[in-house]
Structures are given as structure tokens and as C-alpha cells.
XYZ file of C-alpha atoms in Angstrom:
531
model
C 20.826 9.135 2.692
C 18.871 7.097 0.329
C 17.430 4.016 1.208
C 15.934 1.081 -1.151
C 13.917 -2.328 0.157
C 13.483 -5.823 -1.941
C 12.664 -8.973 -1.233
C 13.359 -11.526 -3.367
C 13.240 -15.755 -2.656
C 16.795 -16.669 -3.535
C 19.681 -16.078 -1.524
C 22.797 -17.672 -4.058
C 21.516 -15.300 -6.738
C 21.305 -11.605 -4.670
C 24.567 -12.892 -3.671
C 26.225 -13.544 -7.117
C 25.393 -9.979 -7.914
C 26.179 -7.960 -4.940
C 29.646 -10.204 -4.309
C 30.225 -9.822 -8.085
C 30.786 -5.892 -8.889
C 33.958 -4.586 -10.135
C 35.453 -3.501 -6.611
C 32.582 -4.998 -4.740
C 34.464 -5.309 -0.635
C 32.907 -7.677 2.100
C 33.087 -5.171 5.278
C 30.997 -7.166 7.695
C 28.021 -8.964 8.904
C 27.004 -11.314 11.140
C 28.323 -14.091 9.242
C 31.463 -16.324 8.828
C 31.388 -16.926 4.924
C 33.311 -14.566 2.997
C 32.118 -15.864 -0.737
C 28.967 -16.138 -2.663
C 29.201 -20.254 -2.183
C 30.105 -20.091 1.957
C 27.497 -17.217 2.585
C 24.977 -19.108 0.929
C 25.356 -22.210 2.355
C 25.018 -20.403 5.918
C 22.083 -18.631 4.909
C 20.422 -22.339 3.834
C 21.362 -23.231 7.604
C 18.805 -21.140 9.093
C 16.346 -21.247 6.587
C 15.749 -24.705 7.321
C 13.485 -23.506 10.821
C 11.291 -21.647 8.234
C 11.318 -24.505 5.136
C 8.493 -22.920 3.740
C 8.988 -19.106 3.827
C 9.074 -18.306 -0.058
C 10.079 -14.610 0.304
C 13.248 -14.670 2.390
C 15.756 -12.661 1.709
C 15.608 -8.942 2.199
C 17.965 -6.714 0.132
C 18.477 -3.069 0.974
C 20.700 -0.079 -0.295
C 21.984 2.571 0.818
C 23.726 5.502 0.111
C 25.269 8.498 0.446
C 26.573 11.818 -2.104
C 30.315 11.096 -2.873
C 31.311 14.103 -0.998
C 29.982 12.732 2.552
C 32.371 9.466 1.879
C 35.784 9.698 4.396
C 39.063 10.248 3.386
C 39.589 7.124 5.591
C 38.856 3.940 3.900
C 38.754 2.275 7.016
C 37.249 4.693 8.864
C 34.574 4.470 6.502
C 34.095 1.046 6.237
C 33.605 1.340 10.318
C 31.116 4.360 9.755
C 29.166 1.933 7.377
C 29.414 -0.692 9.422
C 27.643 1.343 12.036
C 25.154 2.528 9.971
C 24.289 -1.022 9.121
C 23.947 -2.258 12.211
C 21.959 0.462 13.526
C 19.743 0.252 10.512
C 19.149 -3.823 10.934
C 18.299 -3.495 14.877
C 16.183 -0.417 14.288
C 14.828 -3.321 11.206
C 13.982 -5.224 13.370
C 17.518 -8.180 12.214
C 19.309 -7.909 15.481
C 18.428 -11.611 15.401
C 19.230 -12.500 11.867
C 22.320 -13.533 9.522
C 22.996 -10.505 7.285
C 26.605 -9.714 5.550
C 27.381 -6.438 4.300
C 28.908 -5.183 1.158
C 30.162 -1.719 -0.601
C 30.295 -1.148 -3.414
C 32.317 1.999 -5.557
C 31.138 1.842 -9.001
C 29.451 4.869 -9.205
C 29.456 8.465 -7.827
C 27.491 7.815 -4.509
C 28.978 5.686 -1.586
C 27.208 2.804 -0.760
C 26.465 -0.721 0.890
C 23.868 -3.338 -0.019
C 23.504 -5.638 2.746
C 21.888 -9.037 2.069
C 19.633 -10.710 5.276
C 17.867 -13.292 5.970
C 14.349 -12.595 7.409
C 13.847 -15.300 9.412
C 15.481 -15.106 12.986
C 17.949 -17.450 14.609
C 14.802 -18.409 16.810
C 12.470 -19.097 13.870
C 10.617 -15.954 14.127
C 10.491 -14.403 11.104
C 10.838 -10.233 10.377
C 7.108 -9.078 9.464
C 7.683 -6.892 6.433
C 4.075 -5.161 6.005
C 5.169 -2.199 6.650
C 8.716 -1.654 6.386
C 8.848 0.681 3.781
C 7.852 2.984 6.392
C 9.744 1.914 9.001
C 12.985 2.536 6.478
C 12.190 5.742 6.197
C 11.993 7.005 9.630
C 15.254 4.740 10.041
C 17.128 6.526 7.481
C 16.055 9.750 8.918
C 17.401 9.231 11.846
C 20.576 7.974 11.071
C 21.025 11.663 9.035
C 20.800 13.164 12.392
C 23.070 10.685 14.464
C 25.816 10.753 11.366
C 25.488 14.168 10.097
C 24.259 13.527 6.742
C 22.491 15.113 4.457
C 18.852 14.665 4.539
C 17.237 13.390 0.989
C 13.737 13.504 1.461
C 11.662 10.900 -0.834
C 9.592 11.916 -3.368
C 6.192 10.440 -1.528
C 7.010 12.301 1.828
C 7.260 15.869 0.104
C 4.041 17.541 1.120
C 4.204 20.634 -0.945
C 4.967 20.769 -4.595
C 8.108 23.339 -5.272
C 7.885 25.810 -7.975
C 8.959 25.383 -11.204
C 11.580 26.820 -12.878
C 8.872 28.558 -14.672
C 7.681 30.219 -11.275
C 10.694 31.308 -10.420
C 11.467 33.271 -13.254
C 8.468 34.611 -13.309
C 9.040 35.109 -9.154
C 12.763 37.125 -9.797
C 11.716 39.105 -12.926
C 8.248 40.320 -11.840
C 7.905 40.102 -8.360
C 4.476 38.052 -8.534
C 3.434 34.427 -7.504
C 1.614 32.134 -9.471
C -1.254 30.546 -8.421
C -0.472 27.563 -7.387
C 2.187 29.014 -5.084
C -0.785 32.039 -4.346
C -2.281 28.879 -3.160
C -0.405 27.632 -1.389
C 0.158 30.353 1.343
C -3.524 31.240 1.495
C -4.097 28.090 2.759
C -0.759 27.068 4.882
C -2.611 30.877 6.063
C -6.017 30.108 6.859
C -5.238 26.668 8.115
C -2.735 27.863 10.645
C -4.780 26.870 14.262
C -6.072 24.114 12.827
C -10.148 24.811 11.687
C -12.942 22.620 10.504
C -12.844 21.813 7.197
C -16.316 23.871 6.796
C -14.181 27.030 9.088
C -11.424 25.975 5.962
C -13.239 25.873 3.584
C -15.401 29.415 4.564
C -12.418 31.156 5.171
C -10.779 30.851 1.532
C -13.427 31.753 0.249
C -13.300 35.001 1.867
C -10.138 35.655 0.658
C -12.127 34.931 -2.963
C -11.274 31.423 -3.336
C -13.598 29.169 -4.936
C -13.603 25.391 -3.303
C -14.667 22.953 -4.983
C -15.494 19.680 -2.099
C -16.604 16.562 -4.300
C -18.730 14.424 -2.475
C -19.990 10.993 -3.296
C -23.564 9.582 -3.274
C -23.003 7.931 0.484
C -21.384 11.141 1.847
C -17.893 10.661 1.946
C -15.214 13.026 -0.213
C -14.030 12.243 -3.279
C -11.160 15.025 -3.125
C -10.870 19.073 -3.099
C -10.140 21.738 -5.792
C -9.095 25.054 -5.837
C -10.130 28.265 -8.457
C -8.051 31.401 -8.048
C -8.292 33.737 -10.988
C -9.704 31.644 -13.013
C -7.278 29.132 -12.529
C -8.357 25.911 -11.481
C -5.851 23.253 -9.641
C -6.415 19.972 -7.733
C -5.171 19.622 -4.627
C -2.866 17.527 -6.045
C -1.589 20.072 -8.259
C -0.513 21.953 -5.286
C 1.028 18.832 -3.312
C -0.040 16.106 -1.531
C -0.936 18.614 2.001
C -3.528 20.081 -0.194
C -5.710 17.288 -0.723
C -8.811 16.238 1.693
C -6.558 13.776 3.227
C -3.748 15.577 3.519
C -5.075 18.775 4.731
C -5.669 16.438 7.804
C -2.586 14.926 7.637
C -0.329 17.673 7.166
C -2.510 20.879 7.806
C -4.194 19.738 10.601
C -7.762 20.038 9.615
C -10.443 18.239 10.849
C -13.092 16.666 9.639
C -16.033 14.909 10.989
C -18.250 13.417 8.122
C -22.276 13.250 10.398
C -20.719 16.661 12.010
C -18.862 18.607 8.730
C -20.943 17.012 5.171
C -23.916 19.547 5.599
C -21.979 22.621 6.009
C -20.040 21.841 3.318
C -22.453 20.797 1.057
C -24.259 24.411 1.792
C -20.930 26.142 1.434
C -20.873 24.389 -2.424
C -24.443 26.318 -2.746
C -24.655 28.355 -5.736
C -24.979 31.943 -3.285
C -21.664 31.066 -2.190
C -20.107 29.740 -5.683
C -18.256 31.795 -7.920
C -18.466 29.642 -10.495
C -21.100 27.972 -12.609
C -22.894 24.287 -11.796
C -20.875 23.022 -15.408
C -17.620 23.963 -13.828
C -18.112 23.116 -10.500
C -18.812 19.914 -11.940
C -15.667 19.727 -14.420
C -13.535 21.110 -11.391
C -14.665 18.114 -9.308
C -13.633 15.292 -12.175
C -10.881 16.837 -11.872
C -10.314 16.436 -7.997
C -8.326 14.417 -6.428
C -9.728 10.787 -5.400
C -7.514 11.144 -1.913
C -10.124 9.461 0.508
C -11.433 6.136 0.177
C -15.279 6.164 0.121
C -15.139 2.675 1.457
C -13.345 1.077 4.752
C -14.890 -2.101 4.064
C -13.567 -5.012 6.453
C -10.928 -7.431 5.052
C -11.196 -10.946 8.326
C -13.291 -12.075 10.602
C -11.560 -10.100 13.291
C -13.095 -6.797 11.658
C -16.548 -8.340 11.372
C -18.198 -5.978 13.915
C -17.977 -2.854 11.388
C -21.013 -0.611 11.721
C -24.205 -0.472 9.688
C -23.386 3.218 8.859
C -19.221 1.994 7.616
C -20.508 -0.720 5.524
C -23.141 1.359 3.538
C -20.459 3.534 2.664
C -18.633 0.258 0.161
C -21.978 0.864 -1.907
C -24.143 3.140 -3.821
C -27.314 3.246 -3.074
C -29.281 3.863 -6.318
C -27.856 4.574 -9.466
C -28.528 8.388 -11.149
C -30.615 6.662 -14.292
C -32.688 3.677 -14.793
C -30.401 3.093 -17.996
C -27.578 2.837 -15.674
C -28.917 0.299 -13.754
C -30.172 -2.259 -16.611
C -26.830 -1.538 -18.269
C -24.741 -3.088 -15.449
C -27.349 -5.784 -14.862
C -26.248 -6.860 -18.314
C -22.994 -7.212 -17.944
C -22.910 -9.032 -14.720
C -23.586 -12.570 -14.514
C -26.708 -12.979 -12.982
C -26.820 -14.789 -9.308
C -27.381 -18.046 -8.451
C -28.320 -18.295 -4.768
C -28.934 -21.629 -5.187
C -25.198 -22.930 -6.043
C -23.766 -20.552 -3.200
C -23.192 -22.611 -0.778
C -20.952 -24.861 -3.144
C -19.117 -21.863 -4.762
C -18.683 -21.287 -1.125
C -17.377 -24.105 -0.065
C -14.827 -24.671 -3.442
C -13.210 -21.180 -2.243
C -12.462 -22.407 1.032
C -11.514 -25.658 0.314
C -9.126 -25.392 -2.348
C -7.724 -21.477 -1.774
C -8.118 -21.798 2.661
C -10.213 -18.471 2.233
C -11.773 -17.645 5.855
C -15.616 -18.825 5.142
C -16.574 -15.493 7.472
C -14.387 -13.692 4.797
C -16.178 -14.553 2.293
C -19.347 -14.649 4.012
C -18.616 -11.103 4.929
C -17.960 -10.628 0.574
C -21.120 -12.279 -0.400
C -23.599 -10.175 1.874
C -22.197 -6.807 -0.146
C -22.618 -9.335 -3.584
C -19.026 -8.623 -3.978
C -18.603 -11.931 -4.512
C -21.993 -14.161 -5.394
C -22.501 -17.732 -7.375
C -23.115 -17.302 -10.856
C -24.140 -20.678 -12.182
C -22.379 -22.859 -10.721
C -18.945 -20.045 -10.654
C -17.872 -18.048 -7.898
C -18.023 -13.918 -9.270
C -16.137 -11.237 -7.802
C -17.467 -7.883 -8.399
C -15.420 -4.447 -9.987
C -16.560 -1.857 -8.412
C -14.708 2.066 -8.816
C -14.038 2.976 -5.211
C -17.560 4.806 -4.699
C -18.635 1.156 -4.691
C -20.120 1.286 -8.420
C -20.141 -2.039 -10.481
C -18.479 -2.158 -13.350
C -17.928 -5.471 -14.277
C -17.067 -9.201 -13.262
C -13.886 -11.492 -12.204
C -15.554 -14.697 -13.077
C -13.563 -17.628 -11.507
C -14.088 -21.356 -13.042
C -13.825 -24.476 -11.169
C -10.445 -25.353 -13.010
C -8.550 -21.793 -10.854
C -9.055 -19.450 -14.329
C -10.604 -16.040 -14.059
C -12.217 -14.628 -17.149
C -13.985 -11.048 -17.234
C -17.100 -9.268 -18.543
C -16.275 -5.824 -20.667
C -16.195 -3.067 -17.852
C -18.049 -0.203 -18.228
C -15.082 2.186 -17.922
C -11.590 2.529 -17.020
C -10.160 2.459 -12.447
C -12.471 -0.197 -11.888
C -11.168 -2.952 -10.345
C -11.837 -5.735 -7.391
C -11.074 -4.382 -4.218
C -11.119 -4.542 0.098
C -9.692 -1.990 2.407
C -8.947 -2.553 6.386
C -10.767 0.074 8.406
C -9.250 3.592 8.640
C -7.421 6.293 6.922
C -6.384 4.830 3.723
C -2.215 5.563 3.791
C -1.350 1.736 1.261
C -2.292 0.262 -1.213
C -1.204 -3.435 -2.269
C -2.234 -4.604 -6.115
C -2.666 -7.734 -7.396
C -3.708 -9.723 -11.073
C -6.750 -10.390 -9.599
C -9.208 -10.924 -6.967
C -7.904 -14.254 -4.963
C -4.405 -13.016 -5.537
C -5.772 -9.625 -3.622
C -7.419 -11.757 -0.281
C -4.712 -13.960 0.003
C -1.650 -11.158 0.797
C -4.838 -9.504 2.860
C -4.524 -12.491 5.213
C -0.954 -13.322 4.750
C -0.699 -9.860 6.563
C -3.269 -10.099 8.743
C -1.528 -13.406 9.731
C 2.274 -11.810 10.134
C 0.393 -8.320 11.982
C -1.135 -11.002 14.797
C 2.454 -13.051 14.855
C 4.653 -10.198 14.733
C 2.453 -7.654 17.413
C 2.290 -5.007 14.874
C -0.198 -2.835 13.255
C -0.178 -2.286 9.625
C -1.868 0.972 8.152
C -5.099 0.656 6.354
C -4.387 -0.689 3.433
C -6.551 -0.856 0.366
C -6.386 -4.856 -1.750
C -6.677 -4.239 -5.282
C -7.330 -6.778 -8.019
C -6.736 -6.228 -11.686
C -6.984 -7.683 -14.773
C -5.156 -4.383 -17.217
C -2.948 -1.788 -16.137
C -6.015 0.676 -17.047
C -8.254 -0.245 -14.248
C -5.752 1.368 -12.071
C -7.187 4.398 -9.965
C -4.525 6.836 -10.556
C -5.001 9.866 -8.705
C -6.090 7.933 -5.456
C -2.916 5.728 -5.695
C -0.188 8.280 -6.397
C -1.928 10.424 -3.468
C -0.841 7.176 -0.711
C 1.896 6.847 1.607
C 2.858 3.607 -0.081
C 2.067 1.875 -3.149
C 2.767 -2.080 -3.840
C 3.000 -3.997 -7.199
C 2.660 -7.944 -6.108
C 1.409 -8.808 -8.882
C 2.699 -12.356 -8.962
C 3.735 -14.953 -12.523
C 2.596 -11.946 -15.010
C 5.509 -9.870 -15.804
C 3.787 -7.699 -18.520
C 0.846 -6.596 -16.070
C 3.382 -6.013 -13.434
C 5.138 -3.410 -15.888
C 2.377 -1.797 -17.161
C 1.259 -1.568 -13.721
C 5.333 -0.134 -12.748
C 5.058 2.477 -16.068
C 1.581 4.030 -14.216
C 2.942 4.246 -10.695
C 6.846 4.352 -11.545
C 7.199 5.259 -7.241
C 5.573 2.317 -6.718
C 7.541 -0.964 -5.186
C 7.551 -3.841 -6.747
C 7.346 -7.151 -5.145
C 7.257 -10.095 -7.123
C 7.557 -13.639 -5.766
C 8.572 -17.076 -7.713
C 4.842 -18.263 -6.728
C 1.176 -17.089 -6.105
C 0.204 -15.657 -2.991
C -2.449 -17.880 -2.558
C 0.408 -20.880 -2.721
C 2.176 -19.285 -0.347
C -1.251 -18.392 2.063
C -1.813 -22.476 1.596
C 1.361 -23.013 2.574
C 1.485 -20.659 5.532
C -1.702 -22.481 7.222
C -0.676 -25.838 6.703
C 2.367 -25.109 8.420
C 0.235 -23.773 11.051
C -1.908 -26.882 11.197
C 1.159 -28.863 11.314
C 2.715 -26.988 14.391
C -0.833 -26.945 16.331
C -0.743 -31.110 15.063
C 2.948 -31.217 16.934
C 1.936 -29.320 20.008
C -1.298 -31.478 20.405
C 0.507 -34.347 20.030
C 3.493 -33.039 22.701
C 0.227 -32.494 25.103
C -0.780 -35.930 25.084
C 2.756 -37.167 26.169
C 3.437 -35.360 28.654
C 0.093 -36.273 30.124
C 0.999 -39.825 29.535
C 3.972 -38.848 31.258
C 2.752 -37.736 34.268
C -0.135 -40.280 33.873
C 2.872 -43.392 34.076
C 4.764 -40.843 37.335
């Protein structure tokens, strides 16, 4: 079974679409209406519970192959209703309005579920990691209803053999180098070795392994060379990247314990390739490991100094590079920092703790009277700057190269990325998701939040290895489209207003609720005194 989900802002447009299709049939749900007008009116009633929530629409599509459609139409509808009910309960929509519409206009039997994220008790269903939850739910439904399992591309940990590789194996009985490497890696990782043990075992099998380490000691990726054919972990499959080996093959890794041993194994006496070739392989290596794990909110301010040190480079490779870097970044003006900080806090509702943290690492500072956000590579090297003026307009300095962006990340092994169109938007999404996680007692996977000016700044190799990538670019259709073309498997979320507006509305709503609670408390005290 294949499932997709998107979020939106308008119920009427979504309902017009799903009910306006030829042969569309409303087969059930939790609502009374039968037409788009009646259903939209019902959704509007619950929406009054959260009038400031912009993205209130949840739209899911579930489909099966035509061969799995039940012949009896009534029985088929009842099965779909049961599947929809189980899906919505697992997605935590068991106290929400939703309608189930069946379509018969394609070869695949499928349903559309249009639901409100607003619960009938006034709560809101958390959507910060519904991509994972949906896939887990679909896998369980496939088992419960004996449906064919369809594994999405982002869950595939081993790249399948190509047609040419199949032909080679069939005609000559020879496995391609890629398949040989996959088999060898599977074999040497069976008993969950440490990373140095894993590398050494492959070297003993005639495989040359190159692990790319940043200046701060974090791994950028891994590549393999067998019979003079070099392949990166990404080319073998997600399970063969540096992070994939840990997640899917059980290879253990500890930076403090393993890096010195790995570097020793990379010495010339252990490598059969020349240093220049090793450097070339390193450039081809997948950037599957994020070198910086910076705290994102005030709740994460206790990050250790060793982790913080990994978020910024120590010394540049050459003095010329340092001079060039300084020439493209506006000169800091510490005298103006307090003014700039106050402006960001007041106008954009960004917490002072977060602003101070960014400033302490030079990712945000005052240039003249303007806010300057640095665009950095994944290993922390500053390449250009976003400059925000007092009217809310961003300009950028010319970057030294692509694949640099403003970014922050929550702690942990990065599994997810959210892409926005500038630093303010990236920070706003981070704060919204942190707030939703606290309200719903949910823990989101470690996430990197990026702000970009153009799609070429995206670290594509790194993003392609993550479990989930969300393009959340508001009010810039062209940039969102360009990013989608580079990352075709990414989920596209496009709200009608900016994410910062949504964040400000959320803060204002909380302040209003707090004010009302205080008034109710004072009234209760007065009632007690009167008694």
C-alpha cells in the first residue's frame, strides 16, 4: 500500500478537489455533511477552537494495486473504512473530524482522507514527524489486511542491482564490483564490529576504505575501492554510508574511542591507493554525517563545549582563505549588538537565549546596525552572509562556493532536514516544532534547519541520505520548485503566510491564554474572599 500526506490551509478547496473527481464517492468518516459546502461548514465549527492555526488541513491518500481490490463493492468500501479508521487512530486523529472519499478514476484503488488537525477538545495533532509515523502505520496495515508491501525509496537501505548487473551475473556468472562490495560489507559487519574493526576487516579482504574526517574530528563519509573501482557509500545504498552502517548494519562508532584508530588505518602503509586518489575518493564520499550538532532552543543550552567546538572550524587551511573569508563577511560591530538583538526579539519573537547562543558562535552578529547571519558549510566554514535590514529585507554577500547555507541543528544523529528560504524562517520553524513537541509530549528526530537563498546552496548528497527532507519554503514558489527538482523525494509544505508570522501568532495566542488564566485565577481568589 502506498500512502501520501500533505498539509494545507483551506478545507473548501481540498474538498472540492476530492469530491469533484469523476466517480468520487463519500463513503464515511466522522462527519454528517455530504457536499463540499456542508463538510466545510462542519470543519469551520471546530476551527473556531483554534482560529489562529493556519495549517489546519490534513490530507492523506492511501492506495493499493488494482489486483487487491475486493470484487464486492460494498465489502470493499467497508474494508477501506476500517483501514481509514485504523490509520487515523494510529496518526492520533481519533478525536478529530475527517471524511473518507473513494476514487475509482485510476488503476489503483484508493481513498482520500480529509481531516482537521484541530481536536474536538481544542488540542492540535502534532505533525512534526508524521512522515515516519505514517510509514510505520502503513506497514502495520499491510500486515493486518494482507496487502502487498511497498517499500518507499527512502526506506531502501541497499541499492538494487541494475539491469546490466543482472545480465552480467546471468551470462557470465560474475558479480559487479558494487554487488561484491555490498556482500563483503554485509559479511564483515555480521557481529556488530566497531568502526575501526570494520575498516580493518575490509582491508584484509582487499577493499581499500577511505573515511573522510573533518578538521574537528567528525566523519564526513566513507568510500570503498575494489579492483580499482571506487564507490561512495551512497552509491552502494543507504546502509553503506557512514551513518547507515551504524543504523542498519550495527557497526558501533564512538568519536573519542575510534577516530585515532581510523586515522592510523588510513596511513599509507594501510592504503593501497596514492594520497591524491584518497583525496579524490574523499570528495566523492557521502556527507552522511553532520559535523555540527548545535543546540537550537533555550532547552538545549547545556550542550558540552566539545560538541560546540565541532560546529565551527578551528583554523583555515591557508592565510589566503582566511583573508578571502573576512573580505566577504560584513565587519562585526559589537557596540550595535544589543540594538540588533532587541530588534530581532521584538519584531520576530525570537528568544533572547537563542539569539545569544547564535551570537556566541558568530553565526549571528551585528554589522553596522543590521543583523548578519553567516552561511556555512556542513563542517562549519563561513562562506557568505545573509544581511537583514530594519525593514525585514534580506540581501546576501557573494558566496565562495555552493553547498553553504545558514543552519542550526538539534542534538543527535541527524535524520531529518527542514529547508526554509532565509535564517528567520528556519529559526521560526524550529521554534514552532519545539513548541508543538512540548505541547504533545512528542520527541522529534534530530533535525537540521537550513535557510537558503538559492537551491544550489543545498548540500544535496547529505540531504539525499536523510530519512526525511521537508521543503518548507513559504511565499517563494520559484525557490521551492528549484529545491524540489534537486530533491525529488522531499516533502513539499507551502503555507499561505510566512513561518515567522505563524510563530508570532502562536506566541500571541499563548500570551492571551496566559492572560485569561490569570484573570480566572484572580476571579477565583475574589470569590473565595467574598465567601
